Amino acid sequence: IELIATATFGLEAVVKREIEHLGYKILKSEDAKITYLADERGIVRSNLHLRCADRVLVKMGEFDAAVSEDLFQQTKALAWEEWIPPDGKFTVNCTTVKSALRSEPACQKTVKKAIVERLSECYMMDTFPENGAEYTVKVTILKDRATLTIDTSGQGLHKRGYRVKNVEAPIKETLAAAMIQLSFWKPERLLLDPFCGSGTIAIEAAMYMRNIAPGLGREFASQKWDCIPQELWKEEKKLAYEAIDYDKDIRIEASDINKNAVYAARENAEEAGVDDCISF
């Protein structure tokens, strides 16, 4: 399976290293996305372990589409039935840049119609209940080149699940994790965050050093997909829990001029299970 890990512009090298660390072959690195080869287990492992990526997408196809008919026919030719079951609830989102097909709503309708026709022929059904698991189809058309994907993550991967208290303008968890990795911080050194806000940098640092998979505290869209066995999720979560290092000596100090921010940071750290690593 070809997967695409999307990333904040400028963090591609960090995400690429993370994917290679998981053991997967990189096919292509472009602005804001890394394409790599994996399998169903790779979808599970990527969602659970990638700290700096925004989303994990299944790449369905890539082709030239300068007119609506090309977009329709080539979308219909893709094997959507391998992923979307008869009761699958699927929506289509479209972005078009510097392309002859400029109308995003029109492209969305074209792709939706093509998928419905494909599934109708495969399942011998005229109507679909769409009351099952969610499948978000993303269409990106750049300079008349269309890329079609299915989002396996659901909410963005920065939604770790530990942020129970917030402050104004919080930093994204994925960006905080990238900052930690780019800083080359070592556990034997003190990490000091004097403007901690809701504690994101300190918490991400503690999770990174303790080897806590960032996706352990949340759910993903693909957890409800029939095409990915539930056993894979159970196995990978079990392995992730077993890999946590509770014995590592970690020294992190976090402070803020706003006492309410410190209270929020402490609660978030407790929710993340790393409050014993951080002195607030």
CSV table of N, CA, C and O in Angstrom, one decimal, residues 120-217:
chain,number,residue,atom,x,y,z
A,120,SER,N,-21.6,0.9,-7.0
A,120,SER,CA,-22.9,0.3,-7.4
A,120,SER,C,-22.7,-0.9,-8.3
A,120,SER,O,-23.4,-1.9,-8.1
A,121,GLU,N,-21.7,-0.8,-9.2
A,121,GLU,CA,-21.4,-2.0,-10.1
A,121,GLU,C,-20.8,-3.2,-9.3
A,121,GLU,O,-21.1,-4.3,-9.6
A,122,CYS,N,-20.0,-2.8,-8.3
A,122,CYS,CA,-19.3,-3.9,-7.5
A,122,CYS,C,-20.3,-4.6,-6.6
A,122,CYS,O,-20.2,-5.8,-6.4
A,123,TYR,N,-21.1,-3.8,-5.9
A,123,TYR,CA,-22.0,-4.4,-4.9
A,123,TYR,C,-23.4,-4.6,-5.4
A,123,TYR,O,-24.3,-5.1,-4.6
A,124,MET,N,-23.7,-4.3,-6.7
A,124,MET,CA,-25.0,-4.5,-7.2
A,124,MET,C,-26.1,-3.8,-6.4
A,124,MET,O,-27.1,-4.4,-6.1
A,125,MET,N,-25.8,-2.5,-6.1
A,125,MET,CA,-26.7,-1.7,-5.3
A,125,MET,C,-27.0,-0.4,-5.9
A,125,MET,O,-26.1,0.2,-6.5
A,126,ASP,N,-28.2,0.1,-5.9
A,126,ASP,CA,-28.5,1.4,-6.4
A,126,ASP,C,-28.4,2.5,-5.4
A,126,ASP,O,-28.0,3.6,-5.8
A,127,THR,N,-28.7,2.2,-4.2
A,127,THR,CA,-28.5,3.2,-3.1
A,127,THR,C,-27.7,2.7,-2.0
A,127,THR,O,-27.6,1.5,-1.8
A,128,PHE,N,-27.0,3.6,-1.2
A,128,PHE,CA,-26.2,3.1,-0.1
A,128,PHE,C,-26.6,3.8,1.2
A,128,PHE,O,-26.9,5.0,1.2
A,129,PRO,N,-26.7,3.0,2.2
A,129,PRO,CA,-27.2,3.6,3.5
A,129,PRO,C,-26.2,4.6,4.1
A,129,PRO,O,-26.6,5.5,4.8
A,130,GLU,N,-24.9,4.5,3.9
A,130,GLU,CA,-23.9,5.3,4.4
A,130,GLU,C,-24.1,5.5,6.0
A,130,GLU,O,-24.0,6.7,6.5
A,131,ASN,N,-24.3,4.5,6.7
A,131,ASN,CA,-24.4,4.6,8.1
A,131,ASN,C,-23.3,3.8,8.9
A,131,ASN,O,-23.4,3.5,10.1
A,132,GLY,N,-22.3,3.5,8.1
A,132,GLY,CA,-21.2,2.7,8.7
A,132,GLY,C,-20.0,3.6,9.1
A,132,GLY,O,-20.2,4.8,9.4
A,133,ALA,N,-18.8,3.0,9.0
A,133,ALA,CA,-17.6,3.8,9.3
A,133,ALA,C,-17.3,4.9,8.3
A,133,ALA,O,-17.9,4.9,7.2
A,134,GLU,N,-16.6,5.9,8.7
A,134,GLU,CA,-16.3,7.1,7.9
A,134,GLU,C,-15.1,6.9,7.0
A,134,GLU,O,-14.0,6.5,7.5
A,135,TYR,N,-15.2,7.3,5.8
A,135,TYR,CA,-14.1,7.3,4.8
A,135,TYR,C,-14.0,8.7,4.2
A,135,TYR,O,-14.9,9.1,3.4
A,136,THR,N,-13.0,9.5,4.5
A,136,THR,CA,-12.9,10.8,3.9
A,136,THR,C,-12.0,10.8,2.7
A,136,THR,O,-10.8,10.5,2.9
A,137,VAL,N,-12.5,11.0,1.5
A,137,VAL,CA,-11.7,11.0,0.3
A,137,VAL,C,-11.2,12.4,0.0
A,137,VAL,O,-12.0,13.3,0.1
A,138,LYS,N,-9.9,12.5,-0.2
A,138,LYS,CA,-9.3,13.8,-0.4
A,138,LYS,C,-8.8,13.9,-1.9
A,138,LYS,O,-8.1,13.0,-2.3
A,139,VAL,N,-9.2,14.9,-2.6
A,139,VAL,CA,-8.8,15.1,-4.0
A,139,VAL,C,-7.9,16.4,-4.0
A,139,VAL,O,-8.4,17.4,-3.7
A,140,THR,N,-6.7,16.2,-4.5
A,140,THR,CA,-5.8,17.4,-4.7
A,140,THR,C,-5.4,17.4,-6.1
A,140,THR,O,-4.9,16.5,-6.7
A,141,ILE,N,-5.8,18.6,-6.8
A,141,ILE,CA,-5.4,18.7,-8.2
A,141,ILE,C,-4.4,19.9,-8.3
A,141,ILE,O,-4.8,21.1,-8.0
A,142,LEU,N,-3.2,19.6,-8.6
A,142,LEU,CA,-2.2,20.6,-8.8
A,142,LEU,C,-1.6,20.6,-10.2
A,142,LEU,O,-1.1,19.5,-10.6
A,143,LYS,N,-1.8,21.7,-10.9
A,143,LYS,CA,-1.3,21.8,-12.3
A,143,LYS,C,-1.8,20.6,-13.1
A,143,LYS,O,-1.0,19.9,-13.8
A,144,ASP,N,-3.1,20.3,-13.0
A,144,ASP,CA,-3.8,19.3,-13.8
A,144,ASP,C,-3.4,17.9,-13.4
A,144,ASP,O,-3.8,16.9,-14.1
A,145,ARG,N,-2.7,17.7,-12.3
A,145,ARG,CA,-2.3,16.4,-11.8
A,145,ARG,C,-3.1,16.1,-10.6
A,145,ARG,O,-3.0,16.8,-9.6
A,146,ALA,N,-4.0,15.1,-10.6
A,146,ALA,CA,-4.9,14.7,-9.5
A,146,ALA,C,-4.3,13.6,-8.7
A,146,ALA,O,-3.8,12.6,-9.2
A,147,THR,N,-4.4,13.8,-7.4
A,147,THR,CA,-4.0,12.7,-6.4
A,147,THR,C,-5.2,12.5,-5.5
A,147,THR,O,-5.8,13.4,-4.9
A,148,LEU,N,-5.7,11.2,-5.5
A,148,LEU,CA,-6.8,10.8,-4.7
A,148,LEU,C,-6.4,9.9,-3.5
A,148,LEU,O,-5.6,9.0,-3.7
A,149,THR,N,-6.8,10.3,-2.3
A,149,THR,CA,-6.4,9.5,-1.1
A,149,THR,C,-7.6,9.3,-0.2
A,149,THR,O,-8.7,9.9,-0.4
A,150,ILE,N,-7.5,8.4,0.8
A,150,ILE,CA,-8.5,8.2,1.8
A,150,ILE,C,-7.7,8.5,3.2
A,150,ILE,O,-6.7,7.9,3.4
A,151,ASP,N,-8.3,9.3,4.0
A,151,ASP,CA,-7.8,9.7,5.3
A,151,ASP,C,-8.0,8.6,6.3
A,151,ASP,O,-9.1,8.2,6.6
A,152,THR,N,-6.9,8.0,6.8
A,152,THR,CA,-6.9,7.0,7.8
A,152,THR,C,-7.0,7.5,9.2
A,152,THR,O,-7.3,6.8,10.2
A,153,SER,N,-6.6,8.8,9.4
A,153,SER,CA,-6.5,9.3,10.8
A,153,SER,C,-7.7,9.8,11.4
A,153,SER,O,-7.9,9.7,12.6
A,154,GLY,N,-8.6,10.5,10.6
A,154,GLY,CA,-9.8,11.1,11.2
A,154,GLY,C,-9.3,12.5,11.6
A,154,GLY,O,-8.9,13.3,10.8
A,155,GLN,N,-9.4,12.8,12.9
A,155,GLN,CA,-8.9,14.1,13.4
A,155,GLN,C,-7.4,14.1,13.2
A,155,GLN,O,-6.7,13.1,13.2
A,156,GLY,N,-6.8,15.3,13.0
A,156,GLY,CA,-5.4,15.4,12.8
A,156,GLY,C,-4.6,14.8,13.9
A,156,GLY,O,-5.0,14.7,15.1
A,157,LEU,N,-3.4,14.3,13.6
A,157,LEU,CA,-2.6,13.6,14.5
A,157,LEU,C,-2.1,14.4,15.7
A,157,LEU,O,-1.6,13.9,16.7
A,158,HIS,N,-2.2,15.8,15.6
A,158,HIS,CA,-1.8,16.6,16.7
A,158,HIS,C,-2.8,16.5,17.9
A,158,HIS,O,-2.5,16.9,19.0
A,159,LYS,N,-4.0,15.9,17.6
A,159,LYS,CA,-5.0,15.7,18.6
A,159,LYS,C,-4.7,14.4,19.4
A,159,LYS,O,-5.2,13.4,19.2
A,160,ARG,N,-3.7,14.6,20.4
A,160,ARG,CA,-3.3,13.4,21.1
A,160,ARG,C,-4.3,12.9,22.1
A,160,ARG,O,-4.3,11.8,22.5
A,161,GLY,N,-5.1,13.8,22.6
A,161,GLY,CA,-6.1,13.4,23.6
A,161,GLY,C,-5.8,13.8,25.0
A,161,GLY,O,-6.6,13.6,25.9
A,162,TYR,N,-4.6,14.4,25.3
A,162,TYR,CA,-4.2,14.8,26.7
A,162,TYR,C,-4.5,16.2,27.0
A,162,TYR,O,-4.4,16.6,28.2
A,163,ARG,N,-4.9,17.0,26.0
A,163,ARG,CA,-5.1,18.4,26.3
A,163,ARG,C,-6.5,18.7,26.9
A,163,ARG,O,-7.5,18.9,26.1
A,164,VAL,N,-6.6,18.5,28.2
A,164,VAL,CA,-7.9,18.7,28.8
A,164,VAL,C,-8.1,20.2,29.2
A,164,VAL,O,-9.3,20.6,29.4
A,165,LYS,N,-7.0,20.9,29.4
A,165,LYS,CA,-7.1,22.4,29.6
A,165,LYS,C,-6.3,23.1,28.6
A,165,LYS,O,-5.2,22.7,28.3
A,166,ASN,N,-6.9,24.2,28.1
A,166,ASN,CA,-6.2,25.0,27.1
A,166,ASN,C,-5.9,26.4,27.5
A,166,ASN,O,-6.4,26.9,28.5
A,167,VAL,N,-5.0,27.1,26.8
A,167,VAL,CA,-4.7,28.5,26.9
A,167,VAL,C,-4.8,29.1,25.6
A,167,VAL,O,-5.0,28.5,24.6
A,168,GLU,N,-4.6,30.4,25.6
A,168,GLU,CA,-4.8,31.2,24.3
A,168,GLU,C,-3.6,30.8,23.4
A,168,GLU,O,-2.4,30.8,23.8
A,169,ALA,N,-3.9,30.6,22.1
A,169,ALA,CA,-2.9,30.3,21.1
A,169,ALA,C,-1.9,29.2,21.4
A,169,ALA,O,-0.7,29.4,21.5
A,170,PRO,N,-2.4,28.0,21.7
A,170,PRO,CA,-1.5,26.9,22.0
A,170,PRO,C,-0.7,26.4,20.8
A,170,PRO,O,-1.2,26.5,19.7
A,171,ILE,N,0.5,25.9,21.0
A,171,ILE,CA,1.3,25.4,19.9
A,171,ILE,C,0.7,24.0,19.6
A,171,ILE,O,0.3,23.3,20.5
A,172,LYS,N,0.8,23.6,18.3
A,172,LYS,CA,0.3,22.3,17.9
A,172,LYS,C,1.3,21.2,18.5
A,172,LYS,O,2.5,21.4,18.5
A,173,GLU,N,0.8,20.1,18.9
A,173,GLU,CA,1.6,19.0,19.5
A,173,GLU,C,2.6,18.5,18.5
A,173,GLU,O,3.7,18.2,18.9
A,174,THR,N,2.2,18.4,17.2
A,174,THR,CA,3.1,17.9,16.2
A,174,THR,C,4.3,18.8,16.0
A,174,THR,O,5.4,18.4,15.8
A,175,LEU,N,4.1,20.1,16.1
A,175,LEU,CA,5.2,21.1,15.9
A,175,LEU,C,6.1,21.1,17.1
A,175,LEU,O,7.3,21.2,17.0
A,176,ALA,N,5.5,21.0,18.3
A,176,ALA,CA,6.3,20.9,19.6
A,176,ALA,C,7.2,19.7,19.5
A,176,ALA,O,8.3,19.7,19.9
A,177,ALA,N,6.6,18.5,19.1
A,177,ALA,CA,7.4,17.3,19.0
A,177,ALA,C,8.6,17.5,18.0
A,177,ALA,O,9.7,17.0,18.3
A,178,ALA,N,8.3,18.2,16.9
A,178,ALA,CA,9.4,18.4,15.9
A,178,ALA,C,10.5,19.3,16.5
A,178,ALA,O,11.7,19.1,16.3
A,179,MET,N,10.1,20.3,17.3
A,179,MET,CA,11.0,21.2,17.9
A,179,MET,C,12.0,20.4,18.9
A,179,MET,O,13.2,20.7,18.9
A,180,ILE,N,11.4,19.5,19.6
A,180,ILE,CA,12.2,18.7,20.5
A,180,ILE,C,13.2,17.8,19.7
A,180,ILE,O,14.4,17.8,20.1
A,181,GLN,N,12.8,17.2,18.7
A,181,GLN,CA,13.7,16.4,17.9
A,181,GLN,C,14.8,17.2,17.2
A,181,GLN,O,15.9,16.8,17.2
A,182,LEU,N,14.4,18.4,16.7
A,182,LEU,CA,15.4,19.2,16.1
A,182,LEU,C,16.4,19.9,17.0
A,182,LEU,O,17.5,20.3,16.7
A,183,SER,N,16.0,19.9,18.3
A,183,SER,CA,16.9,20.5,19.3
A,183,SER,C,18.0,19.6,19.8
A,183,SER,O,19.0,20.0,20.4
A,184,PHE,N,17.9,18.3,19.4
A,184,PHE,CA,18.9,17.3,19.8
A,184,PHE,C,19.1,17.2,21.3
A,184,PHE,O,20.1,17.0,21.8
A,185,TRP,N,18.0,17.4,22.0
A,185,TRP,CA,18.0,17.4,23.5
A,185,TRP,C,18.2,15.9,23.9
A,185,TRP,O,17.7,15.0,23.4
A,186,LYS,N,19.1,15.8,24.9
A,186,LYS,CA,19.4,14.5,25.5
A,186,LYS,C,18.8,14.4,26.9
A,186,LYS,O,18.7,15.4,27.6
A,187,PRO,N,18.4,13.2,27.4
A,187,PRO,CA,17.7,13.0,28.7
A,187,PRO,C,18.6,13.4,29.8
A,187,PRO,O,18.1,13.8,30.9
A,188,GLU,N,20.0,13.3,29.7
A,188,GLU,CA,20.8,13.7,30.8
A,188,GLU,C,21.0,15.2,31.0
A,188,GLU,O,21.5,15.7,32.0
A,189,ARG,N,20.4,16.0,30.1
A,189,ARG,CA,20.4,17.4,30.2
A,189,ARG,C,19.1,17.9,30.7
A,189,ARG,O,18.1,17.3,30.4
A,190,LEU,N,19.1,19.1,31.3
A,190,LEU,CA,17.9,19.7,31.8
A,190,LEU,C,17.2,20.4,30.6
A,190,LEU,O,17.9,21.1,29.8
A,191,LEU,N,15.9,20.2,30.5
A,191,LEU,CA,15.1,20.9,29.5
A,191,LEU,C,14.3,22.0,30.2
A,191,LEU,O,13.5,21.6,31.1
A,192,LEU,N,14.4,23.2,29.9
A,192,LEU,CA,13.7,24.3,30.5
A,192,LEU,C,12.8,25.1,29.6
A,192,LEU,O,13.3,25.5,28.5
A,193,ASP,N,11.5,25.1,29.9
A,193,ASP,CA,10.6,25.9,29.1
A,193,ASP,C,10.0,27.0,30.0
A,193,ASP,O,9.1,26.8,30.8
A,194,PRO,N,10.5,28.2,29.9
A,194,PRO,CA,10.1,29.3,30.8
A,194,PRO,C,8.8,30.0,30.4
A,194,PRO,O,8.2,30.8,31.1
A,195,PHE,N,8.3,29.6,29.2
A,195,PHE,CA,7.0,30.2,28.7
A,195,PHE,C,6.1,29.0,28.3
A,195,PHE,O,5.7,28.9,27.2
A,196,CYS,N,5.8,28.2,29.3
A,196,CYS,CA,5.2,26.8,28.9
A,196,CYS,C,3.8,26.8,28.4
A,196,CYS,O,3.3,25.9,27.8
A,197,GLY,N,3.0,27.9,28.7
A,197,GLY,CA,1.6,27.9,28.3
A,197,GLY,C,0.9,26.7,28.9
A,197,GLY,O,1.0,26.4,30.1
A,198,SER,N,0.2,25.9,28.0
A,198,SER,CA,-0.5,24.7,28.4
A,198,SER,C,0.4,23.5,28.5
A,198,SER,O,-0.1,22.4,28.7
A,199,GLY,N,1.7,23.7,28.4
A,199,GLY,CA,2.7,22.6,28.7
A,199,GLY,C,3.0,21.7,27.5
A,199,GLY,O,3.7,20.7,27.7
A,200,THR,N,2.7,22.1,26.3
A,200,THR,CA,2.8,21.2,25.2
A,200,THR,C,4.2,20.7,24.9
A,200,THR,O,4.5,19.6,24.7
A,201,ILE,N,5.2,21.7,24.9
A,201,ILE,CA,6.6,21.3,24.6
A,201,ILE,C,7.1,20.4,25.7
A,201,ILE,O,7.8,19.4,25.4
A,202,ALA,N,6.9,20.7,27.0
A,202,ALA,CA,7.4,19.9,28.1
A,202,ALA,C,6.8,18.5,28.0
A,202,ALA,O,7.5,17.5,28.2
A,203,ILE,N,5.5,18.4,27.7
A,203,ILE,CA,4.8,17.1,27.7
A,203,ILE,C,5.3,16.3,26.5
A,203,ILE,O,5.5,15.1,26.7
A,204,GLU,N,5.4,16.9,25.3
A,204,GLU,CA,5.9,16.2,24.2
A,204,GLU,C,7.3,15.7,24.4
A,204,GLU,O,7.7,14.6,24.0
A,205,ALA,N,8.1,16.5,25.1
A,205,ALA,CA,9.5,16.1,25.4
A,205,ALA,C,9.5,14.9,26.3
A,205,ALA,O,10.3,13.9,26.0
A,206,ALA,N,8.7,14.9,27.3
A,206,ALA,CA,8.6,13.8,28.2
A,206,ALA,C,8.1,12.5,27.6
A,206,ALA,O,8.6,11.4,27.8
A,207,MET,N,7.1,12.7,26.7
A,207,MET,CA,6.5,11.5,26.0
A,207,MET,C,7.6,10.9,25.0
A,207,MET,O,7.7,9.7,24.9
A,208,TYR,N,8.3,11.8,24.4
A,208,TYR,CA,9.4,11.4,23.4
A,208,TYR,C,10.5,10.6,24.2
A,208,TYR,O,10.8,9.5,23.7
A,209,MET,N,11.0,11.1,25.3
A,209,MET,CA,12.0,10.4,26.0
A,209,MET,C,11.5,9.2,26.7
A,209,MET,O,12.3,8.2,26.9
A,210,ARG,N,10.3,9.2,27.1
A,210,ARG,CA,9.8,8.0,27.8
A,210,ARG,C,9.3,6.9,26.7
A,210,ARG,O,8.9,5.8,27.1
A,211,ASN,N,9.3,7.3,25.5
A,211,ASN,CA,8.9,6.4,24.4
A,211,ASN,C,7.4,6.1,24.5
A,211,ASN,O,7.0,4.9,24.2
A,212,ILE,N,6.6,7.1,24.8
A,212,ILE,CA,5.2,6.9,24.8
A,212,ILE,C,4.6,7.2,23.4
A,212,ILE,O,4.8,8.3,22.9
A,213,ALA,N,4.0,6.2,22.7
A,213,ALA,CA,3.5,6.5,21.4
A,213,ALA,C,2.4,7.6,21.5
A,213,ALA,O,1.5,7.5,22.3
A,214,PRO,N,2.5,8.6,20.7
A,214,PRO,CA,1.6,9.8,20.8
A,214,PRO,C,0.1,9.4,20.5
A,214,PRO,O,-0.8,10.2,20.9
A,215,GLY,N,-0.1,8.3,19.8
A,215,GLY,CA,-1.5,8.0,19.4
A,215,GLY,C,-2.2,7.0,20.4
A,215,GLY,O,-3.3,6.6,20.1
A,216,LEU,N,-1.6,6.7,21.5
A,216,LEU,CA,-2.2,5.7,22.4
A,216,LEU,C,-3.4,6.2,23.1
A,216,LEU,O,-4.3,5.4,23.5
A,217,GLY,N,-3.6,7.5,23.3
A,217,GLY,CA,-4.7,8.0,24.0
A,217,GLY,C,-5.9,8.5,23.2
A,217,GLY,O,-6.7,9.2,23.7
